Short mmCIF file of C-alpha atoms in Angstrom, two decimals:
data_model
loop_
_atom_site.label_atom_id
_atom_site.label_comp_id
_atom_site.label_asym_id
_atom_site.label_seq_id
_atom_site.Cartn_x
_atom_site.Cartn_y
_atom_site.Cartn_z
CA MET Y 1144 68.15 -31.36 -39.62
CA GLY Y 1145 67.32 -29.14 -42.49
CA GLY Y 1146 68.61 -25.82 -41.26
CA ARG Y 1147 71.50 -23.81 -39.98
CA ALA Y 1148 73.08 -24.68 -36.65
CA GLN Y 1149 75.08 -22.59 -34.23
CA VAL Y 1150 76.71 -23.46 -30.94
CA LYS Y 1151 78.05 -20.94 -28.44
CA ILE Y 1152 80.21 -22.17 -25.62
CA ILE Y 1153 81.24 -20.42 -22.43
CA GLY Y 1154 84.52 -21.85 -21.20
CA ASN Y 1155 86.59 -24.19 -23.31
CA PRO Y 1156 86.33 -23.18 -27.02
CA ASP Y 1157 87.94 -26.46 -28.08
CA LEU Y 1158 84.62 -28.13 -27.34
CA ALA Y 1159 83.20 -26.66 -30.54
CA ASP Y 1160 84.52 -29.65 -32.48
CA LEU Y 1161 82.72 -31.99 -30.11
CA ALA Y 1162 79.51 -30.04 -30.68
CA VAL Y 1163 79.80 -30.40 -34.46
CA GLN Y 1164 80.53 -34.11 -34.14
CA ARG Y 1165 77.51 -34.65 -31.90
CA VAL Y 1166 75.14 -32.76 -34.20
CA GLU Y 1167 76.40 -34.66 -37.25
CA HIS Y 1168 76.15 -37.96 -35.37
CA LEU Y 1169 72.52 -37.35 -34.40
CA GLU Y 1170 71.71 -36.19 -37.93
CA ALA Y 1171 73.18 -39.44 -39.26
CA LEU Y 1172 71.03 -41.46 -36.84
CA TRP Y 1173 67.72 -39.66 -37.31
CA SER Y 1174 67.47 -38.21 -40.80
CA ARG Y 1175 64.67 -39.79 -42.80
CA PHE Y 1176 66.43 -38.61 -45.95
CA ARG Y 1177 69.52 -40.75 -45.35
CA PRO Y 1178 68.77 -44.33 -46.36
CA ASP Y 1179 71.30 -45.68 -43.88
CA SER Y 1180 70.04 -43.78 -40.84
CA GLU Y 1181 68.46 -45.73 -38.01
CA VAL Y 1182 65.13 -44.01 -38.58
CA SER Y 1183 65.16 -44.85 -42.30
CA THR Y 1184 66.10 -48.45 -41.52
CA ALA Y 1185 63.24 -48.73 -39.03
CA ASN Y 1186 60.83 -47.24 -41.59
CA GLN Y 1187 62.01 -49.56 -44.35
CA ASP Y 1188 61.51 -52.52 -42.04
CA ALA Y 1189 58.18 -51.33 -40.63
CA GLY Y 1190 56.36 -54.00 -38.69
CA HIS Y 1191 59.60 -55.57 -37.45
CA PRO Y 1192 61.87 -54.64 -34.55
CA VAL Y 1193 65.07 -52.91 -35.59
CA ALA Y 1194 68.14 -52.58 -33.40
CA VAL Y 1195 68.96 -48.95 -32.76
CA SER Y 1196 71.26 -46.84 -30.59
CA GLY Y 1197 70.43 -45.53 -27.15
CA GLU Y 1198 69.88 -42.07 -28.62
CA THR Y 1199 67.21 -43.38 -30.97
CA ILE Y 1200 65.56 -45.36 -28.18
CA LEU Y 1201 65.37 -42.10 -26.23
CA LEU Y 1202 64.03 -40.22 -29.27
CA ALA Y 1203 61.33 -42.82 -29.88
CA SER Y 1204 60.42 -42.90 -26.18
CA LEU Y 1205 60.03 -39.13 -25.96
CA ALA Y 1206 58.14 -38.97 -29.25
CA THR Y 1207 55.70 -41.52 -27.89
CA ARG Y 1208 55.51 -39.61 -24.65
CA GLY Y 1209 54.71 -36.44 -26.56
CA GLN Y 1210 52.00 -38.31 -28.44
CA VAL Y 1211 50.44 -39.39 -25.14
CA LEU Y 1212 50.78 -35.97 -23.48
CA THR Y 1213 49.01 -34.27 -26.39
CA SER Y 1214 46.35 -36.98 -26.74
CA GLY Y 1215 47.66 -37.84 -30.18
CA ARG Y 1216 47.75 -34.33 -31.63
CA PHE Y 1217 51.51 -34.64 -31.83
CA ASP Y 1218 51.92 -37.68 -34.03
CA PRO Y 1219 55.45 -38.82 -34.94
CA LEU Y 1220 54.16 -41.48 -37.33
CA LEU Y 1221 52.97 -39.26 -40.16
CA GLY Y 1222 56.13 -39.70 -42.20
CA LEU Y 1223 54.30 -41.70 -44.88
CA SER Y 1224 51.64 -39.01 -45.31
CA LEU Y 1225 54.35 -36.38 -45.59
CA ALA Y 1226 56.13 -38.41 -48.25
CA GLN Y 1227 52.88 -38.93 -50.18
CA LEU Y 1228 52.24 -35.22 -50.05
CA GLY Y 1229 55.59 -34.68 -51.75
CA TYR Y 1230 57.93 -34.17 -48.82
CA ASP Y 1231 59.90 -37.32 -49.56
CA ARG Y 1232 63.33 -35.72 -49.94
CA THR Y 1233 65.19 -32.88 -48.32
CA PHE Y 1234 63.48 -29.56 -48.61
CA CYS Y 1235 66.25 -28.18 -50.79
CA GLU Y 1236 65.63 -30.96 -53.29
CA ILE Y 1237 61.87 -30.33 -53.31
CA GLY Y 1238 62.51 -26.74 -54.31
CA THR Y 1239 64.47 -27.75 -57.40
CA SER Y 1240 62.37 -30.70 -58.54
CA THR Y 1241 59.25 -30.99 -60.66
CA PRO Y 1242 56.05 -30.51 -58.65
CA ARG Y 1243 54.45 -33.80 -57.76
CA SER Y 1244 50.95 -34.77 -58.69
CA PRO Y 1245 48.36 -35.06 -55.93
CA VAL Y 1246 47.79 -38.53 -54.56
CA ASP Y 1247 44.96 -40.16 -52.65
CA LEU Y 1248 45.98 -40.12 -49.04
CA PRO Y 1249 45.21 -43.05 -46.80
CA ALA Y 1250 42.82 -42.46 -43.94
CA ALA Y 1251 44.67 -41.50 -40.76
CA THR Y 1252 44.94 -44.27 -38.22
CA VAL Y 1253 46.08 -44.19 -34.64
CA ALA Y 1254 49.33 -46.02 -34.12
CA ALA Y 1255 52.37 -45.91 -31.88
CA LEU Y 1256 55.98 -46.93 -31.97
CA CYS Y 1257 56.82 -50.12 -30.14
CA ILE Y 1258 59.94 -49.64 -28.04
CA ASP Y 1259 61.93 -52.35 -26.32
CA ALA Y 1260 64.57 -50.54 -24.34
CA GLU Y 1261 66.09 -53.72 -22.92
CA ALA Y 1262 66.51 -55.30 -26.33
CA GLY Y 1263 67.50 -51.95 -27.84
CA THR Y 1264 64.91 -52.08 -30.63
CA ILE Y 1265 62.08 -50.03 -31.99
CA THR Y 1266 59.27 -51.16 -34.26
CA VAL Y 1267 57.52 -48.79 -36.62
CA PRO Y 1268 53.96 -50.04 -37.17
CA SER Y 1269 53.19 -51.31 -40.67
CA GLY Y 1270 51.80 -48.70 -43.02
CA HIS Y 1271 53.47 -45.88 -41.12
CA ALA Y 1272 56.78 -44.06 -41.10
CA PHE Y 1273 58.53 -42.45 -38.16
CA ASP Y 1274 59.25 -38.77 -38.82
CA PRO Y 1275 61.42 -37.34 -36.02
CA GLY Y 1276 61.15 -33.88 -37.61
CA GLY Y 1277 60.93 -31.16 -35.02
CA ILE Y 1278 61.27 -33.31 -31.92
CA GLY Y 1279 64.56 -34.61 -33.34
CA LYS Y 1280 65.90 -31.07 -33.50
CA GLY Y 1281 64.66 -30.28 -30.00
CA LEU Y 1282 66.11 -33.42 -28.48
CA ALA Y 1283 69.37 -33.00 -30.37
CA GLY Y 1284 69.75 -29.59 -28.72
CA ASP Y 1285 69.10 -31.12 -25.31
CA LEU Y 1286 71.66 -33.87 -25.88
CA VAL Y 1287 74.38 -31.64 -27.32
CA VAL Y 1288 74.03 -29.17 -24.46
CA ALA Y 1289 74.26 -31.99 -21.93
CA ASN Y 1290 77.31 -33.48 -23.70
CA LEU Y 1291 79.16 -30.18 -23.76
CA LEU Y 1292 78.44 -29.44 -20.09
CA GLU Y 1293 79.68 -32.92 -19.17
CA ALA Y 1294 82.81 -32.28 -21.21
CA GLY Y 1295 83.60 -29.20 -19.18
CA ALA Y 1296 81.82 -26.26 -20.76
CA ASP Y 1297 80.62 -23.63 -18.31
CA GLY Y 1298 77.65 -22.69 -20.41
CA VAL Y 1299 76.23 -23.64 -23.80
CA LEU Y 1300 73.75 -22.35 -26.35
CA VAL Y 1301 72.73 -24.67 -29.17
CA ASP Y 1302 70.57 -23.31 -31.97
CA LEU Y 1303 69.42 -25.94 -34.43
CA GLY Y 1304 67.38 -24.32 -37.15
CA GLY Y 1305 65.70 -21.89 -34.78
CA ASP Y 1306 65.21 -24.30 -31.89
CA VAL Y 1307 67.32 -22.83 -29.11
CA ARG Y 1308 68.49 -24.71 -26.02
CA VAL Y 1309 70.66 -23.16 -23.33
CA ALA Y 1310 72.12 -24.37 -20.05
CA GLY Y 1311 74.88 -23.47 -17.63
CA ALA Y 1312 76.45 -20.05 -17.41
CA GLY Y 1313 75.40 -17.43 -19.92
CA PRO Y 1314 77.34 -14.53 -21.42
CA THR Y 1315 75.74 -12.26 -18.82
CA GLU Y 1316 74.40 -12.85 -15.37
CA ALA Y 1317 70.89 -12.71 -16.77
CA GLY Y 1318 71.62 -15.60 -19.15
CA TRP Y 1319 71.30 -15.88 -22.91
CA LEU Y 1320 69.26 -13.30 -24.77
CA ILE Y 1321 66.86 -15.02 -27.15
CA ALA Y 1322 64.72 -13.18 -29.68
CA VAL Y 1323 61.59 -14.83 -31.01
CA GLU Y 1324 60.84 -14.22 -34.67
CA ASP Y 1325 57.46 -13.07 -35.97
CA PRO Y 1326 56.46 -15.64 -38.61
CA LEU Y 1327 54.33 -13.09 -40.47
CA THR Y 1328 56.96 -10.38 -40.84
CA GLU Y 1329 60.50 -11.16 -41.81
CA GLY Y 1330 62.98 -9.49 -39.49
CA ALA Y 1331 60.35 -8.58 -36.90
CA GLU Y 1332 60.41 -9.96 -33.38
CA LEU Y 1333 57.56 -11.11 -31.19
CA LEU Y 1334 59.42 -10.93 -27.92
CA ARG Y 1335 62.78 -11.22 -26.23
CA LEU Y 1336 63.77 -13.08 -23.15
CA HIS Y 1337 66.85 -13.90 -21.15
CA LEU Y 1338 66.98 -17.62 -20.60
CA THR Y 1339 69.26 -19.26 -18.06
CA ASP Y 1340 68.30 -22.90 -18.52
CA GLY Y 1341 65.64 -24.03 -20.93
CA ALA Y 1342 64.54 -24.00 -24.53
CA VAL Y 1343 62.62 -21.95 -27.05
CA ALA Y 1344 61.18 -23.64 -30.13
CA SER Y 1345 59.08 -22.22 -32.93
CA SER Y 1346 56.86 -23.89 -35.46
CA SER Y 1347 55.08 -22.27 -38.38
CA ARG Y 1348 53.04 -23.44 -41.31
CA LEU Y 1349 54.36 -20.51 -43.33
CA ARG Y 1350 57.72 -22.26 -43.66
CA ARG Y 1351 58.48 -25.42 -45.58
CA ARG Y 1352 55.77 -25.04 -48.16
CA TRP Y 1353 55.82 -26.67 -51.55
CA GLN Y 1354 53.59 -27.18 -54.54
CA GLN Y 1355 51.94 -30.51 -55.32
CA GLY Y 1356 49.99 -30.24 -58.54
CA ALA Y 1357 47.70 -27.26 -58.10
CA GLU Y 1358 47.79 -27.45 -54.30
CA GLU Y 1359 50.22 -25.83 -51.95
CA ARG Y 1360 51.34 -28.03 -49.08
CA HIS Y 1361 53.10 -27.51 -45.79
CA HIS Y 1362 54.71 -29.91 -43.38
CA LEU Y 1363 52.45 -29.63 -40.33
CA LEU Y 1364 49.92 -32.39 -40.72
CA ASP Y 1365 46.72 -32.81 -38.79
CA PRO Y 1366 46.72 -36.42 -37.52
CA ASP Y 1367 42.93 -36.54 -37.82
CA THR Y 1368 43.08 -36.03 -41.58
CA GLY Y 1369 46.67 -36.74 -42.53
CA ARG Y 1370 46.61 -33.43 -44.41
CA PRO Y 1371 48.26 -30.08 -43.76
CA SER Y 1372 46.48 -28.15 -41.03
CA ASP Y 1373 44.28 -25.34 -42.27
CA ASN Y 1374 43.27 -23.45 -39.15
CA SER Y 1375 44.13 -19.78 -38.62
CA VAL Y 1376 47.17 -20.41 -36.41
CA VAL Y 1377 50.23 -19.71 -38.52
CA GLY Y 1378 52.95 -19.94 -35.91
CA VAL Y 1379 53.66 -20.89 -32.31
CA SER Y 1380 56.75 -20.29 -30.18
CA VAL Y 1381 57.11 -22.11 -26.89
CA VAL Y 1382 59.39 -21.67 -23.88
CA ALA Y 1383 59.90 -24.96 -22.07
CA ALA Y 1384 62.41 -26.64 -19.85
CA ASN Y 1385 63.68 -28.87 -22.67
CA GLY Y 1386 63.94 -28.62 -26.40
CA TRP Y 1387 61.90 -31.74 -27.12
CA GLN Y 1388 59.06 -30.48 -24.95
CA ALA Y 1389 59.08 -27.07 -26.61
CA GLU Y 1390 58.87 -28.69 -30.05
CA VAL Y 1391 56.07 -31.11 -29.13
CA PHE Y 1392 53.94 -28.46 -27.46
CA ALA Y 1393 54.48 -25.96 -30.27
CA LYS Y 1394 53.06 -28.49 -32.74
CA ASP Y 1395 50.26 -29.34 -30.31
CA ALA Y 1396 49.21 -25.70 -30.00
CA LEU Y 1397 49.48 -25.10 -33.73
CA LEU Y 1398 47.16 -28.00 -34.48
CA ALA Y 1399 44.78 -27.09 -31.63
CA GLY Y 1400 43.65 -24.05 -33.58
CA PRO Y 1401 43.01 -20.50 -32.43
CA ARG Y 1402 40.54 -21.43 -29.70
CA GLY Y 1403 42.50 -24.28 -28.20
CA ALA Y 1404 46.12 -23.21 -28.64
CA ILE Y 1405 46.61 -21.28 -25.43
CA ALA Y 1406 44.68 -23.84 -23.39
CA ALA Y 1407 46.88 -26.57 -24.88
CA LEU Y 1408 50.04 -24.73 -23.79
CA GLU Y 1409 48.75 -23.93 -20.33
CA ALA Y 1410 47.67 -27.53 -19.84
CA GLN Y 1411 51.34 -28.51 -20.25
CA ASP Y 1412 52.57 -25.75 -17.93
CA VAL Y 1413 54.71 -24.12 -20.61
CA GLU Y 1414 54.71 -20.58 -21.91
CA GLY Y 1415 54.09 -19.61 -25.50
CA VAL Y 1416 52.91 -17.11 -28.05
CA VAL Y 1417 50.48 -18.01 -30.82
CA VAL Y 1418 50.31 -15.99 -34.04
CA LEU Y 1419 47.11 -15.97 -36.07
CA ASP Y 1420 46.84 -15.31 -39.80
CA ASP Y 1421 45.19 -11.92 -39.18
CA GLY Y 1422 48.28 -10.77 -37.28
CA ARG Y 1423 46.87 -11.15 -33.77
CA HIS Y 1424 49.07 -12.64 -31.05
CA LEU Y 1425 47.75 -14.80 -28.25
CA ARG Y 1426 49.99 -15.35 -25.24
CA THR Y 1427 50.02 -17.53 -22.18
CA ALA Y 1428 49.90 -15.73 -18.86
CA GLY Y 1429 53.66 -15.81 -18.31
CA LEU Y 1430 54.32 -14.12 -21.63
CA SER Y 1431 51.52 -11.56 -21.45
CA VAL Y 1432 52.46 -9.83 -18.21
CA LEU Y 1433 54.18 -7.02 -20.10
CA THR Y 1434 51.56 -6.50 -22.80
CA MET M 1246 6.65 78.11 -32.89
CA THR M 1247 7.76 75.37 -30.51
CA HIS M 1248 6.02 75.22 -27.25
CA ILE M 1249 8.12 74.05 -24.27
CA HIS M 1250 6.40 72.80 -21.20
CA PRO M 1251 7.51 74.81 -18.16
CA LEU M 1252 8.61 71.69 -16.27
CA VAL M 1253 11.22 70.78 -18.90
CA ALA M 1254 12.12 74.16 -20.18
CA ALA M 1255 15.78 75.15 -19.83
CA THR M 1256 16.58 77.51 -17.08
CA GLY M 1257 19.36 80.07 -17.05
CA SER M 1258 21.66 77.87 -14.82
CA THR M 1259 21.70 74.74 -17.04
CA PRO M 1260 24.72 75.55 -19.28
CA PHE M 1261 26.95 76.09 -16.23
CA GLN M 1262 25.96 72.79 -14.69
CA LEU M 1263 26.74 70.93 -17.94
CA TRP M 1264 30.15 72.56 -18.19
CA ALA M 1265 30.97 71.69 -14.57
CA ILE M 1266 30.06 68.07 -15.07
CA GLY M 1267 32.09 67.89 -18.28
CA VAL M 1268 35.20 69.38 -16.74
CA ALA M 1269 34.96 67.09 -13.71
CA GLY M 1270 34.73 64.07 -16.01
CA VAL M 1271 37.79 65.13 -18.00
CA VAL M 1272 39.78 65.65 -14.79
CA VAL M 1273 38.80 62.23 -13.44
CA TYR M 1274 39.60 60.56 -16.77
CA ALA M 1275 42.93 62.30 -17.13
CA ARG M 1276 44.04 61.38 -13.59
CA GLY M 1277 42.81 57.78 -13.59
CA PRO M 1278 45.44 54.92 -13.45
CA GLY M 1279 43.99 53.26 -16.53
CA ARG M 1280 44.51 56.34 -18.52
CA GLU M 1281 48.08 56.64 -17.27
CA ALA M 1282 48.86 53.06 -18.21
CA TRP M 1283 47.27 53.58 -21.58
CA ARG M 1284 49.35 56.65 -22.11
CA ARG M 1285 52.57 54.80 -21.23
CA ALA M 1286 51.66 51.96 -23.49
CA ARG M 1287 51.09 54.31 -26.36
CA ASP M 1288 54.37 56.10 -25.75
CA ARG M 1289 56.74 54.86 -28.45
CA ARG M 1290 59.75 56.38 -26.79
CA LEU M 1291 61.55 53.58 -24.84
CA HIS M 1292 62.44 54.38 -21.31
CA PRO M 1293 65.92 52.98 -20.41
CA ALA M 1294 64.40 50.66 -17.81
CA ARG M 1295 61.90 49.29 -20.32
CA LEU M 1296 64.66 48.86 -22.86
CA ALA M 1297 66.69 46.91 -20.32
CA ARG M 1298 63.77 44.63 -19.48
CA PHE M 1299 63.00 44.07 -23.14
CA THR M 1300 66.63 43.22 -23.90
CA ALA M 1301 66.78 40.82 -20.95
CA VAL M 1302 63.69 38.97 -22.14
CA ILE M 1303 65.05 38.65 -25.68
CA MET M 1304 68.40 37.40 -24.41
CA THR M 1305 66.73 34.85 -22.16
CA VAL M 1306 64.66 33.49 -25.04
CA VAL M 1307 67.69 33.31 -27.35
CA ALA M 1308 69.83 31.64 -24.66
CA GLY M 1309 67.08 29.08 -23.98
CA ALA M 1310 66.80 28.25 -27.67
CA VAL M 1311 70.57 27.84 -27.94
CA ILE M 1312 70.68 25.56 -24.91
CA VAL M 1313 67.79 23.39 -26.12
CA THR M 1314 69.19 23.16 -29.63
CA GLY M 1315 72.63 22.32 -28.31
CA MET M 1316 71.31 19.62 -26.02
CA ALA M 1317 69.32 18.07 -28.85
CA ALA M 1318 72.38 18.06 -31.08
CA THR M 1319 74.86 16.67 -28.59
CA THR M 1320 72.83 14.43 -26.29
CA LYS M 1321 73.07 10.72 -27.09
CA PRO M 1322 69.83 8.77 -27.00
CA ARG M 1323 69.26 7.09 -23.68
CA PRO M 1324 69.92 3.33 -23.85
CA VAL M 1325 66.73 1.36 -24.17
CA ARG M 1326 65.97 -0.34 -20.91
CA PRO M 1327 63.12 -2.71 -21.48
CA ARG M 1328 60.90 -3.64 -18.62
CA ALA M 1329 61.37 -7.22 -17.63
CA VAL M 1330 59.80 -9.91 -15.52
CA VAL M 1331 60.99 -13.28 -14.39
CA ALA M 1332 58.89 -16.32 -15.18
CA THR M 1333 59.40 -20.04 -14.97
CA VAL M 1334 58.26 -23.16 -16.73
CA VAL M 1335 58.28 -26.62 -15.25
CA ASP M 1336 60.24 -29.58 -16.54
CA LEU M 1337 57.77 -32.40 -17.07
CA ASP M 1338 60.41 -35.01 -16.36
CA ARG M 1339 61.74 -33.48 -13.20
CA ALA M 1340 59.11 -31.46 -11.43
CA GLU M 1341 61.66 -29.86 -9.13
CA ARG M 1342 63.50 -28.35 -12.08
CA ARG M 1343 62.11 -25.19 -13.58
CA ALA M 1344 63.44 -23.21 -16.49
CA SER M 1345 63.40 -19.58 -15.53
CA PHE M 1346 63.54 -16.72 -17.95
CA VAL M 1347 63.43 -12.97 -17.95
CA LEU M 1348 60.89 -11.60 -20.35
CA TYR M 1349 61.47 -8.23 -21.97
CA ASP M 1350 59.07 -5.66 -23.23
CA PRO M 1351 59.10 -5.38 -27.00
CA VAL M 1352 60.98 -2.14 -27.53
CA PRO M 1353 61.32 -0.43 -30.91
CA GLY M 1354 65.00 -0.15 -31.67
CA GLY M 1355 65.85 -2.59 -28.94
CA ALA M 1356 67.79 -4.75 -31.35
CA ASP M 1357 70.29 -1.94 -31.77
CA GLN M 1358 70.90 -1.81 -28.05
CA LEU M 1359 71.12 -5.51 -27.24
CA SER M 1360 72.16 -8.03 -29.84
CA PRO M 1361 70.44 -11.36 -29.18
CA ASP M 1362 72.51 -14.49 -28.81
CA ALA M 1363 70.06 -16.48 -30.90
CA LEU M 1364 66.86 -16.09 -32.86
CA SER M 1365 64.11 -18.64 -32.41
CA GLY M 1366 62.17 -18.96 -35.62
CA ALA M 1367 60.43 -21.69 -37.52
CA SER M 1368 62.68 -23.30 -40.04
CA TYR M 1369 60.89 -26.59 -39.70
#
């Protein structure tokens, strides 16, 4: 999932192995950089139904749900645009390879995954590619936490590349202490909160940047243009009940721009902080009571 | 020759009157409380009682400075206790379930007091 992962377990420490297995299993199912993953198979066979696991059915269902909830601003089918912009391999490999030349991007079109839960198949529409990206990390956190609690853990924290999901007992009565990073200043924090059951996810266009010809690219694409967003929002962190929701709504707010970001978060009944390129922070009501 | 008008010309009693007024003024000045205080203030010889008061004041000031300096040197900084509020967010899938969290004030140096369990930042 393109980042570090940490799991903290209250209770049985032997469950750590299970956590690693589950994360690796989900990575093997959903990575678009592994040719044998279910997502890659579905993309290669776009336009045709592909048999996938229950986890991938759930991922596709929630991705489509996120697309509907955000009126299309969260679009999980921009994988082809990302690849054409140069993000067609793991980010580590981009950093060591020759910069790609710019390409003519296709016009963005509205499309959706076709999911047949009974048959256990998904169909990626032709001319598109499913990119689980952030929602994959968020949902993986949700699933791993649930698995570990079912296996007997008293409490769990799963941190997948900065997407944090907690549930069950915490190390203190107040829960797990989560710090939210300031995307503009390395090492600085925007806020801290004790979370007992829920998720915090962050998204920023200042990370995952690469050079394509003379142009600098980043991975957060505007579905209206198929190009990297260029509004003044540089980062969004969201507190939500689940990891997948936090990821979807962070992207939604980031693409909504400075005037629509807070309204987008409040419309979904989640809390969040929006960082603008001039250093200003905008917060939803629940996160601004102390400022 | 100077001519003096009879109405303003000095009489034989005038020098005595001036002397009487002058002496009375000196007596009043010399006996007045302000003069006495001024005289004591100008007296460089320290009366034992004044010396005792002066010494007590100096000792009090020195003792205060020692106490304040000692406290500053030995007192540990008070642990940062951020203000906090409890807030909740709703789970879209299950409306009855809400994720609750305690939000903390951003406190300079707070990281030294409480080490977070995780850092949410954008890696993707």
